[in-house]
Amino acid sequence: MKAELSQMQCFLNVVDAKCLEGNNMMRNLASDIRDVAYRVEEVIDNARFICRRKSSLSKYTHIIGDSIDLREVGKKIEVIRKDINEIFERYQRYNTVNSNSLMEAQPIFREDDDFYAQRLVSPVVDQGMDIVGFDHEIEQIKNYLLDQNSMNLTVISIVGQAGAGKSTLAKLAYRSVIAEGYFHNYGWISISPKYSVVELLRELVRQIRGIGNESEKKTLFLNIYSETELLVVLFEILNEERYLVVLDDIWTTDTWDKIKSVFPNNVNGSRIILTTRDMEVGKHPKSNLRIHTPDLLDEDKSWELFQKKAFTVDTQVNSITELEVVGKKLAKKCNGLPLALVVLGCFLSRNHNIHTWEQMAASVDWEIMKKEGDVGRILALSYHNMPNNLKVCFLYTASFPEDYPITVHALKKMWIAEGFVPNIRGYTQEEVAYRYVEELARRCMIQIEGRSKNIGWIQTVKVHDVLREWGIGQARKEGFLKVCTCDTDVETSYADEQRCYRVAFHGYFADELGNSLCNLRSLLAFNPDGKGLFSFKGLHLLRVLHFCSSLQECTLPEDINKLVHLRYLGLEGTTVFMFPSYMKGLRNLQILEASKATVKSLPSSLWSIPVLKHVHVYRVLHWKAMEIRTKLSLQTLYVFSVMQCDTPTWKRTIRSLQKMSQQVSWCLGIASTKHVKGKETQENKYTWDIRVDALESEVVGLELCGCFKRLHVLNDVLPHQNLFPDFLLQLKISCPNVLNDDPMPILERLPRLEVLEIVNSSYTGKSITCSSEGFLALRSLILEDLDLEEWNLQQGSMALLAILTLNKCTKLRSISNVLDRLDDLVELRLICMPQLSADDHEASRERRCRVVISVDEEQTSSN
C-alpha cells in the first residue's frame, strides 16, 4: 500500500492544474485517484497504530484484538486494489483523447539542494515595501492628516480598484504620522465582508488602549462587554485625546453606519482613514470628507517597480539587455496596476530565461485582462509554475478570514499535519516548512506582517484580499478547499468544482457536517455562531481541526475520541475550552496548538498519547497533572500561565520535566496571588511564592520557568501585552533561551508592573531598548546572567525605579548613560560585574544612591 500510495502521489503531482483545466477526463480521473489515496493513508495509519500497540504491550496482550484489526486492514487493502483497477479500466474505456501531451508540463521552479541550503533566517531588517510613484500621494494624505486649519473630525476616503495600492498608501501615511507623535491614540482595523461589529470594536479598543491612563480601567473586562457597552467605552477613550483610526477595506455603507457613533468630533484634529473599492462607500461619511483616488503608475514607474521585483540585488543575468526589452513590454501590459506588476515581477524573478519571458508576452490575453481590470491571469501564471507542495501551502492560506494575521508557527504545523511538507535529509520538517513560508513571500503570494526583531524569524503573515479571493476560487476548482459562510455554501456543488476534502467556516458552522461533507481531512472554524458544543459524527478522517471562538465557554465532546487520525488540534479565541476527561482515542495527535487560548484543564490522558510532540497553551485554569509522563516523542511544552494548582502537584510536575530537559524544550508560567509586602526602598521586600492558587482577577505575580533549546522555533513566547493579567505587579522570567527578541517593548506597556526579573540566560539577545514613558510603575529590576552588550534607556523610562540589580551581565560594558536617567534610584547592586569602568562607579555616586558591589553572590547577601 505504501508503494501504491507513492505512485498515486507522483501521478497527482504530474496532473497539475493545467491538465485539469484542459481535460475533464483527466480531471475526473485525478479526483477518483485522490479519493483512493486518502483511503490508503487511512489504512496505513491504522496499520502503524497496530504496530505501535504491539511493541508497547506484552507478547500475548490484545492478540485476538490485533488479529481482528489486521484482518480488517487486509479487507480494506483488497477493496482498494479492486477500486484502483476499476478506475483505470473505466478511464481507458471512455478516454478517446491521447492526453500524454498534457502530462508534460513541468514547474519552472524546482526544490533542489540549493533551495534547502539557503539560510533559515532572513535579514533582521526587512527590505521593506518597494514604493514607486507614491511619494507625492503620501505627502498629500499626510497634509490631510496634519492640517491644523481644519480641527474638526475629518474622514479621508482612499478609493480605488483591487490591487491599486490603497492599503499600502494608507499604511505608509499612517506609519509616518504616528512616528511624528502628532496623534496620541491610534489604531488600525481591517474589515472583511463577513465582519462582526463586536469583534471590530474589541480589536479597536485593544489597539487604542493607553498606558497607565483612565482607559485602562475601562477595558479590564473587554471580553464580556456587549456591543452597546463597547460603543460607550470606545467613545470615552477616543474623547480623551487626538486620535487617528484606519478602517481598511470597507465593503458597504452599512459598516460605517454601525460604528460611526464611536468617533467623537472633539475639534482637536482627529482623523479617520477609510479604504474601499466602492466610490459610494467612500462618499458615504457626510461630515468633513476628503476623497483620494490613487493614480495608476505610468509607463516609467511601472518598469521601475517591475524591475525591482524581477531583478533582485543578488541577481546575476547574462542577457540583461534582452530581458529589459521584453520586461518593459510586460510591465506596460500590466496597465499601471501595482499588484499585477509585483506578482508578475516576483514570478519572473525565479526564471531569467529570455524564451520564457517572450512566451509569456505572447501567450497571455492582455487585452481581456485590461478590459476586465483583472490580475487573475497573472496570479494563475505564478501559481501554475510553483512546485506542487508550494501550491497546496498557498491554497491553505486562503482558508483564513480576510486580513487575518496568520501565525507562522501554527501554519507550519498545519502544513506538516496535512502531509504537505516532505522529509528532507539534513533538515527538520519545520525548517522545510519555514522555507515554504519564505518562498511564498518571495513570490509575493503572501505578505510578511511581523518578524522577530533580534533573529528575523517571520512570525505573522497575511494574504492580500485579491490573492485570497483568487485562491479560494482555485481551491474549489481543484477540490482542495471550500470556504463556507452559510448553508448554501456547504450543500451546493458547482459544475466547475471537484469533491472537497477541506472546509473553513467563517462566522457560521453547519450541523451534522459529517453527513453533508464526508471524508473531510481538515476543518477550520472561525467565530462560528453560537456553537459551544458540536458533533464529530462522520468526521473520523479529520487530520486537522482548528477552532476559533469568542463564546464564554466551549466544550469538546467525548466523541472527539473518534478522530483517530487527527494530528493537529488548534484552539483560539477568548473562549474557555473544556476537554473531555478521556483523550487517549486521539492516538495520532501530534500537536495541541492553543497558544492564543484558555483551557480549563489538561486531562492526564493527554500525556498518554504516544506520538504527541507539541503542547502549546496560553492559559490553564486548573493544573492537575502530577507528572508529565510521555514517550520520547514530546519536543515542546509551553503553558504561559497556570492559574490554580496545589504545591505538591506543581513540584512533582517541575521535577518530572527537569528529568526530560535533554529532549524537551519546556516553559511553564506560575501565576500567584502573592502581594508585595511593602513599598520600602531601602530593603528588597519582594518575594515569590511557589503556591499557585490564583483566580484571573487576582493574579499579581507570574514566574516563567523551564529550559529551551537555543534558537528553538518556539522562542519569543511572550504574548501581546493585552494578554498579560490585568493586575500584574511581579514578573520573573527564568527559562534559558526562551526569548530571542527584546522583551522590553512588550513588558514596558504593562501598566502596573512593579517588579521585573529576567535571569538565567532567558534572553539571548545582545541589546535591550526601553522607550520613554515605558515601565511607569516599575520599582525593582533584576537582570542576571544575560549576554547583554548594550542597554538603551530613553529619557522618561522607569521613572519610579528604586532598586536596580545587575548580576553576571559581564558583556555589558557601560551603564553610565542608564544611571544618568534614573532620577529616583535608591539602591544599585552590582554583582560579578568587574568589567564596569570608573565612569560607571562615578555616575552611581553622583546619583547619591546606595551602591553594593560584590565579586560573588554570597558576599552580596551579607552586605
PDB file of N, CA and C in Angstrom, residues 155-225:
ATOM      1  N   VAL A 155     -12.693  62.714   7.687  1.00  0.00           N
ATOM      2  CA  VAL A 155     -12.578  61.370   7.117  1.00  0.00           C
ATOM      3  C   VAL A 155     -11.869  61.482   5.778  1.00  0.00           C
ATOM      4  N   ILE A 156     -10.777  60.704   5.612  1.00  0.00           N
ATOM      5  CA  ILE A 156     -10.058  60.646   4.336  1.00  0.00           C
ATOM      6  C   ILE A 156     -10.371  59.306   3.701  1.00  0.00           C
ATOM      7  N   SER A 157     -11.147  59.301   2.615  1.00  0.00           N
ATOM      8  CA  SER A 157     -11.509  58.063   1.919  1.00  0.00           C
ATOM      9  C   SER A 157     -10.538  57.827   0.772  1.00  0.00           C
ATOM     10  N   ILE A 158      -9.843  56.684   0.790  1.00  0.00           N
ATOM     11  CA  ILE A 158      -8.965  56.285  -0.308  1.00  0.00           C
ATOM     12  C   ILE A 158      -9.723  55.239  -1.110  1.00  0.00           C
ATOM     13  N   VAL A 159     -10.078  55.586  -2.349  1.00  0.00           N
ATOM     14  CA  VAL A 159     -10.953  54.741  -3.160  1.00  0.00           C
ATOM     15  C   VAL A 159     -10.214  54.311  -4.425  1.00  0.00           C
ATOM     16  N   GLY A 160     -10.220  53.014  -4.712  1.00  0.00           N
ATOM     17  CA  GLY A 160      -9.549  52.530  -5.910  1.00  0.00           C
ATOM     18  C   GLY A 160      -9.833  51.066  -6.141  1.00  0.00           C
ATOM     19  N   GLN A 161      -9.496  50.569  -7.352  1.00  0.00           N
ATOM     20  CA  GLN A 161      -9.753  49.178  -7.687  1.00  0.00           C
ATOM     21  C   GLN A 161      -8.824  48.242  -6.924  1.00  0.00           C
ATOM     22  N   ALA A 162      -9.152  46.959  -6.929  1.00  0.00           N
ATOM     23  CA  ALA A 162      -8.337  45.956  -6.248  1.00  0.00           C
ATOM     24  C   ALA A 162      -6.920  45.961  -6.820  1.00  0.00           C
ATOM     25  N   GLY A 163      -5.923  45.981  -5.923  1.00  0.00           N
ATOM     26  CA  GLY A 163      -4.535  45.934  -6.362  1.00  0.00           C
ATOM     27  C   GLY A 163      -3.946  47.281  -6.709  1.00  0.00           C
ATOM     28  N   ALA A 164      -4.696  48.390  -6.479  1.00  0.00           N
ATOM     29  CA  ALA A 164      -4.207  49.723  -6.846  1.00  0.00           C
ATOM     30  C   ALA A 164      -3.291  50.322  -5.794  1.00  0.00           C
ATOM     31  N   GLY A 165      -3.172  49.680  -4.620  1.00  0.00           N
ATOM     32  CA  GLY A 165      -2.261  50.168  -3.594  1.00  0.00           C
ATOM     33  C   GLY A 165      -2.923  51.009  -2.525  1.00  0.00           C
ATOM     34  N   LYS A 166      -4.229  50.849  -2.309  1.00  0.00           N
ATOM     35  CA  LYS A 166      -4.946  51.652  -1.309  1.00  0.00           C
ATOM     36  C   LYS A 166      -4.399  51.416   0.097  1.00  0.00           C
ATOM     37  N   SER A 167      -4.308  50.142   0.488  1.00  0.00           N
ATOM     38  CA  SER A 167      -3.854  49.818   1.840  1.00  0.00           C
ATOM     39  C   SER A 167      -2.388  50.189   2.034  1.00  0.00           C
ATOM     40  N   THR A 168      -1.571  49.994   0.991  1.00  0.00           N
ATOM     41  CA  THR A 168      -0.156  50.368   1.086  1.00  0.00           C
ATOM     42  C   THR A 168      -0.012  51.869   1.300  1.00  0.00           C
ATOM     43  N   LEU A 169      -0.767  52.652   0.563  1.00  0.00           N
ATOM     44  CA  LEU A 169      -0.737  54.103   0.710  1.00  0.00           C
ATOM     45  C   LEU A 169      -1.182  54.523   2.112  1.00  0.00           C
ATOM     46  N   ALA A 170      -2.264  53.908   2.599  1.00  0.00           N
ATOM     47  CA  ALA A 170      -2.752  54.223   3.942  1.00  0.00           C
ATOM     48  C   ALA A 170      -1.729  53.830   5.001  1.00  0.00           C
ATOM     49  N   LYS A 171      -1.107  52.673   4.830  1.00  0.00           N
ATOM     50  CA  LYS A 171      -0.138  52.186   5.813  1.00  0.00           C
ATOM     51  C   LYS A 171       1.081  53.101   5.898  1.00  0.00           C
ATOM     52  N   LEU A 172       1.577  53.561   4.752  1.00  0.00           N
ATOM     53  CA  LEU A 172       2.760  54.418   4.746  1.00  0.00           C
ATOM     54  C   LEU A 172       2.465  55.766   5.391  1.00  0.00           C
ATOM     55  N   ALA A 173       1.329  56.355   5.061  1.00  0.00           N
ATOM     56  CA  ALA A 173       0.965  57.630   5.676  1.00  0.00           C
ATOM     57  C   ALA A 173       0.720  57.463   7.173  1.00  0.00           C
ATOM     58  N   TYR A 174       0.070  56.381   7.549  1.00  0.00           N
ATOM     59  CA  TYR A 174      -0.231  56.086   8.965  1.00  0.00           C
ATOM     60  C   TYR A 174       1.057  55.961   9.773  1.00  0.00           C
ATOM     61  N   ARG A 175       1.987  55.145   9.272  1.00  0.00           N
ATOM     62  CA  ARG A 175       3.247  54.955   9.994  1.00  0.00           C
ATOM     63  C   ARG A 175       4.007  56.265  10.143  1.00  0.00           C
ATOM     64  N   SER A 176       3.987  57.070   9.107  1.00  0.00           N
ATOM     65  CA  SER A 176       4.753  58.314   9.118  1.00  0.00           C
ATOM     66  C   SER A 176       4.247  59.288  10.172  1.00  0.00           C
ATOM     67  N   VAL A 177       2.925  59.505  10.218  1.00  0.00           N
ATOM     68  CA  VAL A 177       2.399  60.486  11.171  1.00  0.00           C
ATOM     69  C   VAL A 177       2.437  59.950  12.604  1.00  0.00           C
ATOM     70  N   ILE A 178       2.323  58.636  12.770  1.00  0.00           N
ATOM     71  CA  ILE A 178       2.418  58.062  14.116  1.00  0.00           C
ATOM     72  C   ILE A 178       3.826  58.275  14.663  1.00  0.00           C
ATOM     73  N   ALA A 179       4.838  58.082  13.795  1.00  0.00           N
ATOM     74  CA  ALA A 179       6.233  58.280  14.219  1.00  0.00           C
ATOM     75  C   ALA A 179       6.486  59.722  14.631  1.00  0.00           C
ATOM     76  N   GLU A 180       5.772  60.671  14.050  1.00  0.00           N
ATOM     77  CA  GLU A 180       5.955  62.080  14.392  1.00  0.00           C
ATOM     78  C   GLU A 180       5.302  62.444  15.721  1.00  0.00           C
ATOM     79  N   GLY A 181       4.452  61.551  16.271  1.00  0.00           N
ATOM     80  CA  GLY A 181       3.858  61.770  17.585  1.00  0.00           C
ATOM     81  C   GLY A 181       2.715  62.771  17.627  1.00  0.00           C
ATOM     82  N   TYR A 182       2.122  63.091  16.467  1.00  0.00           N
ATOM     83  CA  TYR A 182       1.049  64.085  16.438  1.00  0.00           C
ATOM     84  C   TYR A 182      -0.238  63.543  17.045  1.00  0.00           C
ATOM     85  N   PHE A 183      -0.495  62.236  16.835  1.00  0.00           N
ATOM     86  CA  PHE A 183      -1.718  61.618  17.359  1.00  0.00           C
ATOM     87  C   PHE A 183      -1.388  60.828  18.624  1.00  0.00           C
ATOM     88  N   HIS A 184      -2.201  61.029  19.671  1.00  0.00           N
ATOM     89  CA  HIS A 184      -1.951  60.365  20.955  1.00  0.00           C
ATOM     90  C   HIS A 184      -2.549  58.958  20.996  1.00  0.00           C
ATOM     91  N   ASN A 185      -3.701  58.784  20.395  1.00  0.00           N
ATOM     92  CA  ASN A 185      -4.351  57.472  20.308  1.00  0.00           C
ATOM     93  C   ASN A 185      -4.481  57.094  18.835  1.00  0.00           C
ATOM     94  N   TYR A 186      -4.223  55.844  18.530  1.00  0.00           N
ATOM     95  CA  TYR A 186      -4.293  55.424  17.129  1.00  0.00           C
ATOM     96  C   TYR A 186      -4.531  53.917  17.056  1.00  0.00           C
ATOM     97  N   GLY A 187      -5.153  53.501  15.961  1.00  0.00           N
ATOM     98  CA  GLY A 187      -5.435  52.072  15.762  1.00  0.00           C
ATOM     99  C   GLY A 187      -5.782  51.792  14.312  1.00  0.00           C
ATOM    100  N   TRP A 188      -5.591  50.531  13.932  1.00  0.00           N
ATOM    101  CA  TRP A 188      -5.833  50.084  12.550  1.00  0.00           C
ATOM    102  C   TRP A 188      -6.640  48.797  12.613  1.00  0.00           C
ATOM    103  N   ILE A 189      -7.800  48.776  11.945  1.00  0.00           N
ATOM    104  CA  ILE A 189      -8.576  47.538  11.870  1.00  0.00           C
ATOM    105  C   ILE A 189      -8.911  47.249  10.416  1.00  0.00           C
ATOM    106  N   SER A 190      -8.816  45.975  10.044  1.00  0.00           N
ATOM    107  CA  SER A 190      -9.178  45.515   8.710  1.00  0.00           C
ATOM    108  C   SER A 190     -10.567  44.895   8.777  1.00  0.00           C
ATOM    109  N   ILE A 191     -11.406  45.208   7.800  1.00  0.00           N
ATOM    110  CA  ILE A 191     -12.816  44.819   7.852  1.00  0.00           C
ATOM    111  C   ILE A 191     -13.118  43.889   6.684  1.00  0.00           C
ATOM    112  N   SER A 192     -13.517  42.678   6.992  1.00  0.00           N
ATOM    113  CA  SER A 192     -13.853  41.712   5.947  1.00  0.00           C
ATOM    114  C   SER A 192     -15.324  41.842   5.582  1.00  0.00           C
ATOM    115  N   PRO A 193     -15.747  41.276   4.436  1.00  0.00           N
ATOM    116  CA  PRO A 193     -17.169  41.338   4.068  1.00  0.00           C
ATOM    117  C   PRO A 193     -18.077  40.715   5.125  1.00  0.00           C
ATOM    118  N   LYS A 194     -17.613  39.646   5.787  1.00  0.00           N
ATOM    119  CA  LYS A 194     -18.384  38.982   6.833  1.00  0.00           C
ATOM    120  C   LYS A 194     -17.784  39.364   8.186  1.00  0.00           C
ATOM    121  N   TYR A 195     -18.073  40.570   8.636  1.00  0.00           N
ATOM    122  CA  TYR A 195     -17.446  41.065   9.857  1.00  0.00           C
ATOM    123  C   TYR A 195     -18.406  40.973  11.037  1.00  0.00           C
ATOM    124  N   SER A 196     -17.846  41.053  12.229  1.00  0.00           N
ATOM    125  CA  SER A 196     -18.626  41.120  13.461  1.00  0.00           C
ATOM    126  C   SER A 196     -18.367  42.489  14.093  1.00  0.00           C
ATOM    127  N   VAL A 197     -19.415  43.259  14.326  1.00  0.00           N
ATOM    128  CA  VAL A 197     -19.267  44.591  14.902  1.00  0.00           C
ATOM    129  C   VAL A 197     -18.592  44.511  16.270  1.00  0.00           C
ATOM    130  N   VAL A 198     -19.003  43.528  17.080  1.00  0.00           N
ATOM    131  CA  VAL A 198     -18.434  43.387  18.421  1.00  0.00           C
ATOM    132  C   VAL A 198     -16.930  43.135  18.343  1.00  0.00           C
ATOM    133  N   GLU A 199     -16.504  42.233  17.444  1.00  0.00           N
ATOM    134  CA  GLU A 199     -15.087  41.935  17.324  1.00  0.00           C
ATOM    135  C   GLU A 199     -14.308  43.134  16.799  1.00  0.00           C
ATOM    136  N   LEU A 200     -14.901  43.896  15.876  1.00  0.00           N
ATOM    137  CA  LEU A 200     -14.237  45.101  15.383  1.00  0.00           C
ATOM    138  C   LEU A 200     -14.015  46.095  16.517  1.00  0.00           C
ATOM    139  N   LEU A 201     -15.025  46.296  17.321  1.00  0.00           N
ATOM    140  CA  LEU A 201     -14.909  47.247  18.430  1.00  0.00           C
ATOM    141  C   LEU A 201     -13.893  46.783  19.464  1.00  0.00           C
ATOM    142  N   ARG A 202     -13.907  45.477  19.773  1.00  0.00           N
ATOM    143  CA  ARG A 202     -12.932  44.943  20.732  1.00  0.00           C
ATOM    144  C   ARG A 202     -11.507  45.149  20.238  1.00  0.00           C
ATOM    145  N   GLU A 203     -11.283  44.842  18.960  1.00  0.00           N
ATOM    146  CA  GLU A 203      -9.943  44.974  18.412  1.00  0.00           C
ATOM    147  C   GLU A 203      -9.494  46.431  18.427  1.00  0.00           C
ATOM    148  N   LEU A 204     -10.378  47.346  18.129  1.00  0.00           N
ATOM    149  CA  LEU A 204     -10.018  48.757  18.137  1.00  0.00           C
ATOM    150  C   LEU A 204      -9.694  49.234  19.547  1.00  0.00           C
ATOM    151  N   VAL A 205     -10.456  48.764  20.531  1.00  0.00           N
ATOM    152  CA  VAL A 205     -10.161  49.117  21.929  1.00  0.00           C
ATOM    153  C   VAL A 205      -8.797  48.569  22.327  1.00  0.00           C
ATOM    154  N   ARG A 206      -8.519  47.320  21.941  1.00  0.00           N
ATOM    155  CA  ARG A 206      -7.227  46.717  22.295  1.00  0.00           C
ATOM    156  C   ARG A 206      -6.062  47.535  21.736  1.00  0.00           C
ATOM    157  N   GLN A 207      -6.220  48.032  20.520  1.00  0.00           N
ATOM    158  CA  GLN A 207      -5.124  48.763  19.892  1.00  0.00           C
ATOM    159  C   GLN A 207      -4.965  50.156  20.477  1.00  0.00           C
ATOM    160  N   ILE A 208      -6.072  50.812  20.808  1.00  0.00           N
ATOM    161  CA  ILE A 208      -6.013  52.202  21.255  1.00  0.00           C
ATOM    162  C   ILE A 208      -5.723  52.304  22.744  1.00  0.00           C
ATOM    163  N   ARG A 209      -6.023  51.283  23.493  1.00  0.00           N
ATOM    164  CA  ARG A 209      -5.885  51.332  24.952  1.00  0.00           C
ATOM    165  C   ARG A 209      -4.529  51.873  25.355  1.00  0.00           C
ATOM    166  N   GLY A 210      -4.508  52.913  26.168  1.00  0.00           N
ATOM    167  CA  GLY A 210      -3.257  53.583  26.521  1.00  0.00           C
ATOM    168  C   GLY A 210      -2.551  52.942  27.691  1.00  0.00           C
ATOM    169  N   ILE A 211      -1.452  53.562  28.109  1.00  0.00           N
ATOM    170  CA  ILE A 211      -0.636  53.063  29.211  1.00  0.00           C
ATOM    171  C   ILE A 211      -0.889  53.922  30.442  1.00  0.00           C
ATOM    172  N   GLY A 212      -1.324  53.284  31.521  1.00  0.00           N
ATOM    173  CA  GLY A 212      -1.411  53.981  32.790  1.00  0.00           C
ATOM    174  C   GLY A 212      -2.431  55.109  32.824  1.00  0.00           C
ATOM    175  N   ASN A 213      -3.369  55.177  31.912  1.00  0.00           N
ATOM    176  CA  ASN A 213      -4.371  56.237  31.954  1.00  0.00           C
ATOM    177  C   ASN A 213      -5.724  55.643  32.317  1.00  0.00           C
ATOM    178  N   GLU A 214      -6.732  56.491  32.310  1.00  0.00           N
ATOM    179  CA  GLU A 214      -8.052  56.054  32.746  1.00  0.00           C
ATOM    180  C   GLU A 214      -8.656  54.996  31.826  1.00  0.00           C
ATOM    181  N   SER A 215      -8.220  54.973  30.558  1.00  0.00           N
ATOM    182  CA  SER A 215      -8.793  53.995  29.623  1.00  0.00           C
ATOM    183  C   SER A 215      -8.481  52.574  30.043  1.00  0.00           C
ATOM    184  N   GLU A 216      -7.378  52.389  30.793  1.00  0.00           N
ATOM    185  CA  GLU A 216      -7.014  51.041  31.245  1.00  0.00           C
ATOM    186  C   GLU A 216      -8.106  50.453  32.121  1.00  0.00           C
ATOM    187  N   LYS A 217      -8.666  51.272  33.002  1.00  0.00           N
ATOM    188  CA  LYS A 217      -9.700  50.791  33.907  1.00  0.00           C
ATOM    189  C   LYS A 217     -10.972  50.419  33.155  1.00  0.00           C
ATOM    190  N   LYS A 218     -11.204  51.093  32.029  1.00  0.00           N
ATOM    191  CA  LYS A 218     -12.439  50.868  31.286  1.00  0.00           C
ATOM    192  C   LYS A 218     -12.401  49.613  30.437  1.00  0.00           C
ATOM    193  N   THR A 219     -11.242  48.997  30.318  1.00  0.00           N
ATOM    194  CA  THR A 219     -11.118  47.865  29.400  1.00  0.00           C
ATOM    195  C   THR A 219     -10.719  46.573  30.089  1.00  0.00           C
ATOM    196  N   LEU A 220     -10.849  46.510  31.425  1.00  0.00           N
ATOM    197  CA  LEU A 220     -10.437  45.309  32.141  1.00  0.00           C
ATOM    198  C   LEU A 220     -11.306  44.111  31.788  1.00  0.00           C
ATOM    199  N   PHE A 221     -12.566  44.348  31.485  1.00  0.00           N
ATOM    200  CA  PHE A 221     -13.495  43.252  31.225  1.00  0.00           C
ATOM    201  C   PHE A 221     -13.988  43.320  29.775  1.00  0.00           C
ATOM    202  N   LEU A 222     -13.043  43.539  28.886  1.00  0.00           N
ATOM    203  CA  LEU A 222     -13.342  43.766  27.476  1.00  0.00           C
ATOM    204  C   LEU A 222     -14.102  42.607  26.849  1.00  0.00           C
ATOM    205  N   ASN A 223     -13.721  41.371  27.197  1.00  0.00           N
ATOM    206  CA  ASN A 223     -14.279  40.202  26.513  1.00  0.00           C
ATOM    207  C   ASN A 223     -15.733  39.917  26.878  1.00  0.00           C
ATOM    208  N   ILE A 224     -16.230  40.518  27.943  1.00  0.00           N
ATOM    209  CA  ILE A 224     -17.617  40.256  28.330  1.00  0.00           C
ATOM    210  C   ILE A 224     -18.515  41.460  28.063  1.00  0.00           C
ATOM    211  N   TYR A 225     -17.954  42.540  27.513  1.00  0.00           N
ATOM    212  CA  TYR A 225     -18.774  43.698  27.192  1.00  0.00           C
ATOM    213  C   TYR A 225     -19.705  43.396  26.015  1.00  0.00           C
TER     214      TYR A 225
END
